[in-house]
XYZ file of C-alpha atoms in Angstrom:
230
model
C 10.522 5.821 -33.831
C 6.899 5.587 -34.309
C 4.858 8.704 -34.559
C 3.347 10.468 -31.226
C -0.150 9.107 -31.890
C 1.130 5.677 -32.313
C 2.543 5.941 -28.926
C -1.007 6.760 -27.464
C -2.732 4.476 -29.285
C -0.714 1.556 -28.436
C -0.951 2.331 -24.798
C -4.402 3.601 -24.486
C -6.100 0.764 -26.669
C -3.732 -2.157 -26.220
C -1.918 -1.889 -22.574
C -5.126 -0.252 -21.076
C -7.583 -2.541 -22.803
C -8.470 -4.662 -19.969
C -9.556 -1.470 -18.128
C -11.530 0.032 -21.240
C -13.356 -3.345 -21.701
C -14.223 -3.688 -17.851
C -15.535 0.202 -18.102
C -17.692 -0.785 -21.002
C -19.059 -3.611 -19.350
C -20.345 -1.629 -16.511
C -21.302 1.284 -18.670
C -23.842 -0.993 -20.857
C -25.364 -2.239 -17.860
C -26.340 1.231 -16.591
C -23.982 1.600 -13.582
C -22.040 4.597 -14.310
C -22.352 7.890 -13.700
C -20.896 11.499 -15.185
C -18.141 11.622 -12.783
C -17.228 7.807 -13.464
C -16.433 9.300 -17.217
C -14.607 12.078 -16.305
C -12.705 9.830 -14.336
C -11.916 7.501 -17.219
C -10.994 10.498 -19.269
C -8.649 11.428 -16.845
C -7.078 8.079 -16.739
C -6.672 7.921 -20.326
C -5.444 11.549 -20.722
C -2.633 10.988 -18.275
C -1.797 7.459 -19.779
C -1.676 9.188 -23.359
C 0.406 12.110 -22.008
C 3.250 10.184 -19.944
C 3.300 7.595 -23.074
C 4.821 10.765 -24.758
C 7.219 11.814 -21.927
C 10.401 10.503 -23.395
C 9.885 12.697 -26.606
C 8.714 15.791 -24.655
C 12.756 17.776 -25.534
C 11.206 17.718 -29.008
C 8.726 20.519 -28.146
C 11.626 23.284 -26.375
C 13.985 22.088 -29.408
C 11.281 22.879 -31.783
C 10.653 26.224 -30.308
C 14.036 27.408 -29.276
C 16.143 25.879 -32.214
C 13.912 24.953 -34.901
C 14.569 20.962 -34.778
C 12.947 17.722 -33.214
C 16.034 16.395 -30.960
C 14.045 14.520 -28.465
C 16.851 12.045 -26.903
C 17.878 14.373 -24.133
C 16.700 16.437 -21.117
C 19.982 18.187 -20.309
C 22.557 15.690 -19.825
C 20.078 12.933 -18.694
C 18.451 10.661 -21.693
C 14.964 10.561 -21.821
C 14.765 6.975 -23.296
C 16.037 5.431 -19.787
C 14.480 3.971 -16.987
C 15.787 6.912 -14.455
C 14.059 9.571 -16.509
C 10.892 7.486 -16.141
C 11.001 8.607 -12.210
C 9.505 12.168 -13.504
C 6.388 10.308 -14.799
C 5.765 8.217 -11.887
C 6.532 11.241 -9.458
C 4.352 13.844 -11.401
C 1.299 11.320 -11.793
C 1.839 10.619 -8.066
C 1.285 14.363 -7.110
C -1.485 14.249 -9.620
C -3.387 11.659 -7.968
C -2.929 13.029 -4.446
C -4.702 16.362 -5.504
C -7.454 14.190 -7.647
C -7.981 11.464 -5.584
C -6.849 12.616 -2.101
C -5.768 8.870 -1.434
C -2.689 7.673 -1.179
C -3.095 4.262 -2.547
C -4.843 5.631 -5.535
C -2.001 8.001 -6.189
C 0.537 5.373 -5.806
C -1.817 3.260 -8.617
C -1.715 6.369 -10.896
C 1.775 6.847 -10.588
C 2.543 3.164 -11.526
C 0.075 3.566 -14.358
C 1.703 6.837 -15.795
C 5.181 4.663 -15.435
C 3.940 1.566 -17.388
C 2.866 4.273 -20.203
C 6.429 5.911 -20.104
C 7.937 2.258 -20.295
C 5.469 1.399 -22.998
C 7.194 4.469 -25.119
C 10.560 2.709 -24.770
C 9.132 -0.964 -25.527
C 7.934 0.401 -29.076
C 11.005 2.578 -29.881
C 13.346 -0.571 -28.958
C 11.208 -2.695 -31.197
C 11.470 0.233 -34.223
C 14.820 0.847 -34.048
C 16.590 -0.174 -30.956
C 19.667 1.433 -29.175
C 18.195 3.106 -26.172
C 20.074 4.155 -22.657
C 17.939 1.938 -20.557
C 20.528 1.631 -17.624
C 21.716 5.111 -17.623
C 23.868 6.480 -15.499
C 24.904 2.762 -14.303
C 25.502 1.772 -18.017
C 26.061 4.830 -20.717
C 25.991 2.591 -23.565
C 22.914 2.400 -25.759
C 21.554 -1.120 -25.904
C 18.576 -2.881 -27.887
C 16.795 -5.898 -26.020
C 14.273 -6.713 -28.809
C 16.962 -6.959 -31.547
C 17.949 -10.633 -29.800
C 14.713 -11.555 -29.948
C 14.563 -13.173 -33.585
C 18.033 -14.753 -34.276
C 19.365 -17.549 -35.974
C 20.984 -20.372 -34.042
C 23.863 -20.867 -36.038
C 26.768 -18.719 -34.963
C 25.849 -17.325 -31.734
C 25.852 -17.838 -27.769
C 22.813 -19.761 -27.282
C 22.824 -18.944 -23.547
C 23.363 -15.318 -24.101
C 20.942 -14.647 -26.842
C 18.215 -16.817 -25.163
C 18.739 -14.758 -21.932
C 18.389 -11.764 -23.961
C 15.155 -13.090 -25.491
C 13.553 -13.728 -22.187
C 14.454 -10.468 -20.688
C 12.572 -8.747 -23.596
C 9.477 -10.916 -22.755
C 9.853 -10.147 -19.018
C 9.864 -6.587 -20.004
C 6.793 -6.663 -21.607
C 5.368 -8.780 -19.011
C 6.282 -6.111 -16.352
C 4.638 -3.315 -18.404
C 1.553 -5.276 -18.608
C 1.632 -6.120 -14.734
C 2.439 -2.819 -13.901
C -0.799 -1.558 -15.817
C -2.931 -3.980 -14.651
C -2.311 -3.696 -10.971
C -2.926 0.131 -11.373
C -5.773 -0.590 -13.635
C -7.337 -2.658 -10.818
C -6.437 -0.123 -7.650
C -7.996 2.674 -9.894
C -11.425 0.458 -9.930
C -10.810 -0.608 -13.651
C -9.893 -4.237 -12.811
C -11.794 -7.644 -13.572
C -12.050 -10.914 -11.510
C -11.857 -14.495 -12.748
C -14.939 -16.334 -11.996
C -13.961 -20.124 -10.981
C -15.499 -22.513 -13.140
C -16.975 -24.730 -9.939
C -18.859 -21.630 -8.456
C -22.061 -22.049 -10.515
C -21.638 -25.884 -10.607
C -21.509 -25.676 -6.588
C -24.521 -23.260 -6.552
C -26.534 -25.681 -8.771
C -25.560 -28.711 -6.833
C -26.555 -26.604 -3.630
C -29.783 -25.764 -5.344
C -31.104 -29.250 -6.426
C -31.225 -30.797 -2.489
C -32.645 -27.446 -1.582
C -35.576 -28.161 -4.126
C -35.904 -31.843 -3.143
C -36.500 -31.095 0.392
C -39.247 -28.747 -0.548
C -40.876 -31.195 -2.620
C -40.721 -33.862 -0.058
C -42.089 -31.528 2.356
C -45.069 -30.664 -0.005
C -45.530 -34.294 -0.555
C -45.533 -35.130 3.254
C -48.080 -32.500 3.866
C -50.460 -33.430 0.974
C -50.025 -36.768 2.569
C -50.873 -35.675 5.970
C -54.034 -33.394 4.579
C -55.375 -36.487 2.689
C -55.117 -38.724 5.989
C -57.299 -36.081 7.864
C -59.739 -36.002 5.197
C -60.142 -40.086 5.224
C -60.274 -40.221 9.180
C -63.167 -37.170 8.929
C -64.874 -39.353 6.401
C -64.467 -42.399 8.485
């Protein structure tokens, strides 16, 4: 399994990259204040902590038993989707306390859940054998072991399906993080290519109208001058 610092870096610098990029853009424009920096620090701290949550039993096992066993919290495997409920609920409560807004609290819970799942993602890629579906399926499984296989001697449909499930898992983690970041103010928007072109087109007739009007005014003034001279 990757070391803890790798899990934190993967989630903060890779999964949360869109949020960091949008915040940096706003900060360079001088539009953020001190409380915004604290908000960013809080978000990254929560993401970093919950990206390590599946390994949390290692803390008390090291203190009490002198080992780093980290796969079980009592009878529940920590590297399972059901244990991720702890991440969501804990961050949701913190969001209610910090933001005093239910939607933002839900977004913070989703962000923490994405951090938790990113830990499972890296561990599966590194070594596999996770209890994803506990308690519905107690045997360990690895999605990413099926991504790179040879075509000879395999069930094409089974392994192709497993590969698509692996990609969909990554997609879900990224989507959860993006939705959470967007609801917490760290999102970004697509600017349609036609918007600038339409603006330019709308400005051209406007400018032309001004030009035509100015020419007519000059013609009227010249006509008045000629009439006075006559």
